[in-house]
Amino acid sequence: MTSEASTEGGLRLSKAVNLLLPVSLFLLLISFSGVSAQEVRSGWDLVDGGTVSDLHTAEAINGEIWAFGDGGIMLKSLDGGSTWIGNVIAEGYNWSHSDSGYNSILIATDDGVTIILENIGNGENDSNDNIPIFPGQFPINDVALTGSQEFVTVGENGEIWEFDGDEWINRSFGIVNDLLSVSFLDGEDVGLISGEEGIILATDDGGASWDYRDAPGELSTVDIVDIEYFSSIRAYAISEDGHILKSSREGSLAVGFVWSIVEIEREYPVGGSNEFVKGGTELDYDASSIKVLSQSKIMLAGPSGYLSLSKDGGNIVSRQMIPVSNNTSFNAFAMQDGFRGVAVGDGGVILRTENAGSEEFVGFEVADFNDFGQFVDYSKERLMDGLVATAKIVFFGILMGFSLGIILSMLKTSPTTLKNVAQTNRYQLLIMVVLVPLWAILKVPVSVFNIIGVIFGSKKRHHDIGSNNWVMVNPLDSTLISYREKAAQIAASEPLNILAIRAVGLVLISFGVYRILSNLDEISALNLDGWEHIYSPIGAPSAVFWIILGLAIAVLGGIFLSCNGDFSIRDLKVRKTEFSLNPWGIRPLNTIATAYTDIFRNTPLLVQFMFIHFGFELGRRMQDPGLMLFNFEYLQGNANFLTDIFVVYETNPESLGYGRPIGGILEDRAYISAIFALGLNSGAYQCETIRGAVAAIPSGQMEAGRSIGLNYMQSMRLVVMPQAIRICIPPLGNEMVNLVLNSSLAMIIGYAEITRQGKLIVATTFQVFWTWGMVLVSYFLITWTLALFLRYLEERTRIPGLGISGGA
Amino acid sequence: MSEIILSIKDMEKTYVGGVHAVKGISFEVTKGESLAIIGSSGSGKSTVLRCINRLIEPTKGIVQLKGERINTPASDINDVRSRIGMVFQSFELFAHLRVIDNVSLGLIHVRGIGKEEAESEARKVLERVDMLDRVDAYPGNLSGGQKQRVAIARALAMKPEVMLFDEPTSALDPELIGSVLETIQGLAEEGMTMVVVTHEISFARDVADRVLYMDQGLVAEEGPSSIIDKPKTERMKEFLSSIND
């Protein structure tokens, strides 16, 4: 007794230690999570332009950058914005609008006064004397050079004027709203105008005639403050409320016909934080100017120090750090290429960048991956996603593998032989094929009802049936018993019906032979020769399947046909070799399970992954009918935690992904295939592990179980399996850890688990040592936690005196 | 003449591989009678016992329990086994269950009795074999004699019509044998019908009503327990003298 007590104490202590380790590790992880905060640096450099006047507009052309502002101020930089030469042109005019092209820059005031600076970049036009000033006709909001070296201005109350070099032509056509921005495709006669109340106009004849274009209906009361015709396939605009509008060429429709509001998935606020504002169509900050750098790279500027960049057409917008006060209002960009250029703003502020304003050290943008903290900041999110993805396939894989392993090991150890099959009489057949399945189906609701009964206070159980309680009995119980009795009576009164068995045998042979013959043609049509026939299961899968099955059925039929009522052993003599073979001793269930394990244990898992996903397309075959079953319309009112396991749909009507699967097993084909590949493979191995443990249980345990009247399944379930599972926890742990490690192969079918994420991280950061090291650590943490859990489970379920465990 | 509980007629058993272990034996056991089967190793004693509750299927012959033939496909083998208690040489307690659960398992899952009732029933039986103080122990923490007494209780709990003992003391240390034999003797005195395969000649002589001496798969000598003192056949004489040495 004392030794037992001390053992208990020892167990408790080590249990506590086992639990303490992962918990403390977890706490350690959490406590370190805030350490990697870094000094924030801006991607913009403040340069001195030598003025404090507000700068309203800027242009970059022919290697020079020009900026214009109040009081006729005009700044020029020949070195990409580092140093500036100041000048004043036409003092008294506040230059607010500009456009450039044909080696010229066009500038204009709000009153419509315009100047064209020509021959930019050839060094000739350093003197600004004698430049013709075109007097203003009316207030304007924007100017743009057209494709024919003319220019167009837009203004209040729908004013559109075109200047053809000599005189002004009124192109207004009855619009009363203010027009706010105009943009032409460089060197072309196609242009766009945006204005109040969501107006978008377009021209394809250099501004002579304008047509309405459909802006999205949501913007009918919103002003579109800036528009840029970037290329023949892309144009962008921005509204006063922060909508980013995008237009692409769609088929034969040119840019500008179809406009969509960009779904802003994430908006990073200023600084290096990884926190972001999620969702929506409006920016959190006001923007007044948009600059398109490439088809999908846009920069935005606005009041309150707003400068931001999106590299994916506005889906992810990250606000940038600036080296000046947030009170600065930014008015315009002048970019020499996709990276280098300046932003100008009020108070003579000029910011210069060589990296489109991206901070090198912060945010999700380009980070310095030689700094481990930055590297971790970048990669942790991906690794965490991978960890979750791995955990998902591992969880379902283990679930599937273990259930399959138990079933297969039961099949493999099943004692049912052909002799038992042949001795089955018609009532037993009826019981097995019809009654037992029905009984099992009814058992579920009955058990649920009874469990509810027990929970709600009725302590009466099974044996009290008939007394005053409300325990439900399976309605098929009595039928089953009476049929069992009948079956027993038949077995006793009727001798074995050899004739019937032989008749069945004959039918089986005929069926088998028919199946073989009818499928042979397909095999010969494959034109295989000699050893090539080993590949015929791939060339004609169903034919080979039917031929093998036909052979098995024919052999079975032959055995049945040979029945003479004596199921004892038969010695066969082939030539001079004697061997004993008892066909009645063949165990059909064992044969099926053996075939399964042989296939899955004798092929590489990697190939199984590829065959299952790409070859057999299991993912597609499961996904399509699955999604049809759990379709969006059906689940809209009926989704619950069970259907969530299969599929979750995006149900927010405002989301772009509305009605599309966003979660659950059916969401991703690779996910489905990965679960099945892992589960099917692991099941084959776990089957052998469990079978080994069952074999290790002394046969006397089964005998003892049977001797008190338990049937085979009861003895298995109540006596053998509880001991076998305890024995095989260590090797099953092996299998489960293996399954976790094998899950890395899922990357080959495109499933985004940790290893694949590692590959992606390497592709961005080139930090191979750190990346793969962190992937290793991630795997170690999963498997080690699993191993600790299994160790705990092993000690928890250990029975004193059962097995040699080193402890008790 | 009291009621015949167990009747065996011309039973034969040939193992796979051709070993002819039992070559046709017949005997009957009446109610309350205790029959001891003795014989040297390999004489087929254990095979006979296992053939009775069909842990081994007899190749030929008829086994009847209370006049009902039990070695046919017609008989419900699980029901039959629950009516025949069996005690094994190596105890075969369910190692993962406590003593009380070992005894009540059959009551719950074969007899369909509720857990609480089954446990109180099990306690009664355990009291009979003097094991009530260890109901919560696991088999691994019991001595050999205690294990065997729990095994007897497990068989007894099913209220069997006949009990089969397969060399119940062979695996025990000499000082532990006594308690088990006492228990079996107590059962015999209470009128339990039993068949005991044993090497304990003194036990056979004192407890058994009848002794059956088996040699090479056949009954060589049969009679009341007094034949142990006056064996008629040479083989039995040799066997007894070899044991007494």
mmCIF file with all atom_site columns, N, CA, C and O in Angstrom, chain A residues 144-168:
data_model
loop_
_atom_site.group_PDB
_atom_site.id
_atom_site.type_symbol
_atom_site.label_atom_id
_atom_site.label_alt_id
_atom_site.label_comp_id
_atom_site.label_asym_id
_atom_site.label_entity_id
_atom_site.label_seq_id
_atom_site.pdbx_PDB_ins_code
_atom_site.Cartn_x
_atom_site.Cartn_y
_atom_site.Cartn_z
_atom_site.occupancy
_atom_site.B_iso_or_equiv
_atom_site.pdbx_formal_charge
_atom_site.auth_seq_id
_atom_site.auth_comp_id
_atom_site.auth_asym_id
_atom_site.auth_atom_id
_atom_site.pdbx_PDB_model_num
ATOM 1   N N  . ALA A 1 144 ? -4.615  70.510 -68.216 1.00 0.00 ? 144 ALA A N  1
ATOM 2   C CA . ALA A 1 144 ? -3.931  69.327 -68.716 1.00 0.00 ? 144 ALA A CA 1
ATOM 3   C C  . ALA A 1 144 ? -3.534  69.561 -70.157 1.00 0.00 ? 144 ALA A C  1
ATOM 4   O O  . ALA A 1 144 ? -4.283  70.168 -70.930 1.00 0.00 ? 144 ALA A O  1
ATOM 5   N N  . LEU A 1 145 ? -2.335  69.084 -70.522 1.00 0.00 ? 145 LEU A N  1
ATOM 6   C CA . LEU A 1 145 ? -1.899  69.140 -71.910 1.00 0.00 ? 145 LEU A CA 1
ATOM 7   C C  . LEU A 1 145 ? -2.562  67.994 -72.657 1.00 0.00 ? 145 LEU A C  1
ATOM 8   O O  . LEU A 1 145 ? -2.639  66.875 -72.163 1.00 0.00 ? 145 LEU A O  1
ATOM 9   N N  . THR A 1 146 ? -3.019  68.292 -73.855 1.00 0.00 ? 146 THR A N  1
ATOM 10  C CA . THR A 1 146 ? -3.640  67.227 -74.632 1.00 0.00 ? 146 THR A CA 1
ATOM 11  C C  . THR A 1 146 ? -2.609  66.602 -75.556 1.00 0.00 ? 146 THR A C  1
ATOM 12  O O  . THR A 1 146 ? -1.443  66.991 -75.551 1.00 0.00 ? 146 THR A O  1
ATOM 13  N N  . GLY A 1 147 ? -3.069  65.695 -76.382 1.00 0.00 ? 147 GLY A N  1
ATOM 14  C CA . GLY A 1 147 ? -2.141  65.007 -77.275 1.00 0.00 ? 147 GLY A CA 1
ATOM 15  C C  . GLY A 1 147 ? -1.678  65.887 -78.420 1.00 0.00 ? 147 GLY A C  1
ATOM 16  O O  . GLY A 1 147 ? -0.683  65.588 -79.068 1.00 0.00 ? 147 GLY A O  1
ATOM 17  N N  . SER A 1 148 ? -2.360  66.988 -78.664 1.00 0.00 ? 148 SER A N  1
ATOM 18  C CA . SER A 1 148 ? -1.977  67.796 -79.811 1.00 0.00 ? 148 SER A CA 1
ATOM 19  C C  . SER A 1 148 ? -1.385  69.134 -79.384 1.00 0.00 ? 148 SER A C  1
ATOM 20  O O  . SER A 1 148 ? -1.649  70.163 -79.980 1.00 0.00 ? 148 SER A O  1
ATOM 21  N N  . GLN A 1 149 ? -0.575  69.057 -78.320 1.00 0.00 ? 149 GLN A N  1
ATOM 22  C CA . GLN A 1 149 ? 0.169   70.210 -77.830 1.00 0.00 ? 149 GLN A CA 1
ATOM 23  C C  . GLN A 1 149 ? -0.728  71.392 -77.489 1.00 0.00 ? 149 GLN A C  1
ATOM 24  O O  . GLN A 1 149 ? -0.302  72.529 -77.475 1.00 0.00 ? 149 GLN A O  1
ATOM 25  N N  . GLU A 1 150 ? -1.988  71.110 -77.284 1.00 0.00 ? 150 GLU A N  1
ATOM 26  C CA . GLU A 1 150 ? -2.883  72.133 -76.799 1.00 0.00 ? 150 GLU A CA 1
ATOM 27  C C  . GLU A 1 150 ? -3.142  71.817 -75.334 1.00 0.00 ? 150 GLU A C  1
ATOM 28  O O  . GLU A 1 150 ? -2.603  70.863 -74.806 1.00 0.00 ? 150 GLU A O  1
ATOM 29  N N  . PHE A 1 151 ? -3.970  72.661 -74.697 1.00 0.00 ? 151 PHE A N  1
ATOM 30  C CA . PHE A 1 151 ? -4.319  72.280 -73.330 1.00 0.00 ? 151 PHE A CA 1
ATOM 31  C C  . PHE A 1 151 ? -5.760  72.591 -73.011 1.00 0.00 ? 151 PHE A C  1
ATOM 32  O O  . PHE A 1 151 ? -6.430  73.353 -73.692 1.00 0.00 ? 151 PHE A O  1
ATOM 33  N N  . VAL A 1 152 ? -6.233  71.887 -71.982 1.00 0.00 ? 152 VAL A N  1
ATOM 34  C CA . VAL A 1 152 ? -7.629  71.990 -71.590 1.00 0.00 ? 152 VAL A CA 1
ATOM 35  C C  . VAL A 1 152 ? -7.678  72.442 -70.142 1.00 0.00 ? 152 VAL A C  1
ATOM 36  O O  . VAL A 1 152 ? -6.877  72.004 -69.322 1.00 0.00 ? 152 VAL A O  1
ATOM 37  N N  . THR A 1 153 ? -8.585  73.323 -69.813 1.00 0.00 ? 153 THR A N  1
ATOM 38  C CA . THR A 1 153 ? -8.789  73.693 -68.419 1.00 0.00 ? 153 THR A CA 1
ATOM 39  C C  . THR A 1 153 ? -10.222 73.362 -68.031 1.00 0.00 ? 153 THR A C  1
ATOM 40  O O  . THR A 1 153 ? -11.112 73.364 -68.864 1.00 0.00 ? 153 THR A O  1
ATOM 41  N N  . VAL A 1 154 ? -10.375 73.043 -66.753 1.00 0.00 ? 154 VAL A N  1
ATOM 42  C CA . VAL A 1 154 ? -11.731 72.819 -66.243 1.00 0.00 ? 154 VAL A CA 1
ATOM 43  C C  . VAL A 1 154 ? -11.956 73.736 -65.066 1.00 0.00 ? 154 VAL A C  1
ATOM 44  O O  . VAL A 1 154 ? -11.014 74.086 -64.342 1.00 0.00 ? 154 VAL A O  1
ATOM 45  N N  . GLY A 1 155 ? -13.194 74.106 -64.862 1.00 0.00 ? 155 GLY A N  1
ATOM 46  C CA . GLY A 1 155 ? -13.468 75.059 -63.795 1.00 0.00 ? 155 GLY A CA 1
ATOM 47  C C  . GLY A 1 155 ? -14.841 74.892 -63.211 1.00 0.00 ? 155 GLY A C  1
ATOM 48  O O  . GLY A 1 155 ? -15.480 73.845 -63.353 1.00 0.00 ? 155 GLY A O  1
ATOM 49  N N  . GLU A 1 156 ? -15.281 75.947 -62.515 1.00 0.00 ? 156 GLU A N  1
ATOM 50  C CA . GLU A 1 156 ? -16.561 75.881 -61.833 1.00 0.00 ? 156 GLU A CA 1
ATOM 51  C C  . GLU A 1 156 ? -17.701 75.883 -62.847 1.00 0.00 ? 156 GLU A C  1
ATOM 52  O O  . GLU A 1 156 ? -17.561 76.302 -63.992 1.00 0.00 ? 156 GLU A O  1
ATOM 53  N N  . ASN A 1 157 ? -18.844 75.367 -62.403 1.00 0.00 ? 157 ASN A N  1
ATOM 54  C CA . ASN A 1 157 ? -20.070 75.374 -63.192 1.00 0.00 ? 157 ASN A CA 1
ATOM 55  C C  . ASN A 1 157 ? -19.914 74.735 -64.564 1.00 0.00 ? 157 ASN A C  1
ATOM 56  O O  . ASN A 1 157 ? -20.468 75.200 -65.557 1.00 0.00 ? 157 ASN A O  1
ATOM 57  N N  . GLY A 1 158 ? -19.083 73.714 -64.623 1.00 0.00 ? 158 GLY A N  1
ATOM 58  C CA . GLY A 1 158 ? -19.001 72.930 -65.842 1.00 0.00 ? 158 GLY A CA 1
ATOM 59  C C  . GLY A 1 158 ? -18.190 73.570 -66.952 1.00 0.00 ? 158 GLY A C  1
ATOM 60  O O  . GLY A 1 158 ? -18.281 73.134 -68.102 1.00 0.00 ? 158 GLY A O  1
ATOM 61  N N  . GLU A 1 159 ? -17.392 74.545 -66.584 1.00 0.00 ? 159 GLU A N  1
ATOM 62  C CA . GLU A 1 159 ? -16.612 75.214 -67.621 1.00 0.00 ? 159 GLU A CA 1
ATOM 63  C C  . GLU A 1 159 ? -15.496 74.306 -68.142 1.00 0.00 ? 159 GLU A C  1
ATOM 64  O O  . GLU A 1 159 ? -14.697 73.768 -67.384 1.00 0.00 ? 159 GLU A O  1
ATOM 65  N N  . ILE A 1 160 ? -15.450 74.091 -69.433 1.00 0.00 ? 160 ILE A N  1
ATOM 66  C CA . ILE A 1 160 ? -14.336 73.396 -70.062 1.00 0.00 ? 160 ILE A CA 1
ATOM 67  C C  . ILE A 1 160 ? -13.855 74.293 -71.210 1.00 0.00 ? 160 ILE A C  1
ATOM 68  O O  . ILE A 1 160 ? -14.626 74.652 -72.099 1.00 0.00 ? 160 ILE A O  1
ATOM 69  N N  . TRP A 1 161 ? -12.593 74.618 -71.170 1.00 0.00 ? 161 TRP A N  1
ATOM 70  C CA . TRP A 1 161 ? -12.027 75.447 -72.238 1.00 0.00 ? 161 TRP A CA 1
ATOM 71  C C  . TRP A 1 161 ? -10.819 74.751 -72.813 1.00 0.00 ? 161 TRP A C  1
ATOM 72  O O  . TRP A 1 161 ? -10.024 74.133 -72.125 1.00 0.00 ? 161 TRP A O  1
ATOM 73  N N  . GLU A 1 162 ? -10.710 74.867 -74.131 1.00 0.00 ? 162 GLU A N  1
ATOM 74  C CA . GLU A 1 162 ? -9.550  74.310 -74.795 1.00 0.00 ? 162 GLU A CA 1
ATOM 75  C C  . GLU A 1 162 ? -8.773  75.456 -75.431 1.00 0.00 ? 162 GLU A C  1
ATOM 76  O O  . GLU A 1 162 ? -9.361  76.360 -76.044 1.00 0.00 ? 162 GLU A O  1
ATOM 77  N N  . PHE A 1 163 ? -7.437  75.415 -75.247 1.00 0.00 ? 163 PHE A N  1
ATOM 78  C CA . PHE A 1 163 ? -6.611  76.452 -75.856 1.00 0.00 ? 163 PHE A CA 1
ATOM 79  C C  . PHE A 1 163 ? -5.792  75.801 -76.964 1.00 0.00 ? 163 PHE A C  1
ATOM 80  O O  . PHE A 1 163 ? -5.025  74.875 -76.716 1.00 0.00 ? 163 PHE A O  1
ATOM 81  N N  . ASP A 1 164 ? -5.977  76.275 -78.209 1.00 0.00 ? 164 ASP A N  1
ATOM 82  C CA . ASP A 1 164 ? -5.330  75.592 -79.323 1.00 0.00 ? 164 ASP A CA 1
ATOM 83  C C  . ASP A 1 164 ? -4.044  76.292 -79.749 1.00 0.00 ? 164 ASP A C  1
ATOM 84  O O  . ASP A 1 164 ? -3.531  76.076 -80.832 1.00 0.00 ? 164 ASP A O  1
ATOM 85  N N  . GLY A 1 165 ? -3.530  77.143 -78.859 1.00 0.00 ? 165 GLY A N  1
ATOM 86  C CA . GLY A 1 165 ? -2.280  77.816 -79.163 1.00 0.00 ? 165 GLY A CA 1
ATOM 87  C C  . GLY A 1 165 ? -2.521  79.260 -79.584 1.00 0.00 ? 165 GLY A C  1
ATOM 88  O O  . GLY A 1 165 ? -1.655  80.112 -79.438 1.00 0.00 ? 165 GLY A O  1
ATOM 89  N N  . ASP A 1 166 ? -3.694  79.523 -80.044 1.00 0.00 ? 166 ASP A N  1
ATOM 90  C CA . ASP A 1 166 ? -4.009  80.881 -80.469 1.00 0.00 ? 166 ASP A CA 1
ATOM 91  C C  . ASP A 1 166 ? -5.152  81.468 -79.659 1.00 0.00 ? 166 ASP A C  1
ATOM 92  O O  . ASP A 1 166 ? -5.068  82.572 -79.154 1.00 0.00 ? 166 ASP A O  1
ATOM 93  N N  . GLU A 1 167 ? -6.199  80.681 -79.555 1.00 0.00 ? 167 GLU A N  1
ATOM 94  C CA . GLU A 1 167 ? -7.358  81.250 -78.884 1.00 0.00 ? 167 GLU A CA 1
ATOM 95  C C  . GLU A 1 167 ? -8.061  80.187 -78.029 1.00 0.00 ? 167 GLU A C  1
ATOM 96  O O  . GLU A 1 167 ? -7.823  78.992 -78.171 1.00 0.00 ? 167 GLU A O  1
ATOM 97  N N  . TRP A 1 168 ? -8.883  80.699 -77.130 1.00 0.00 ? 168 TRP A N  1
ATOM 98  C CA . TRP A 1 168 ? -9.641  79.830 -76.241 1.00 0.00 ? 168 TRP A CA 1
ATOM 99  C C  . TRP A 1 168 ? -10.930 79.383 -76.913 1.00 0.00 ? 168 TRP A C  1
ATOM 100 O O  . TRP A 1 168 ? -11.626 80.169 -77.527 1.00 0.00 ? 168 TRP A O  1
#
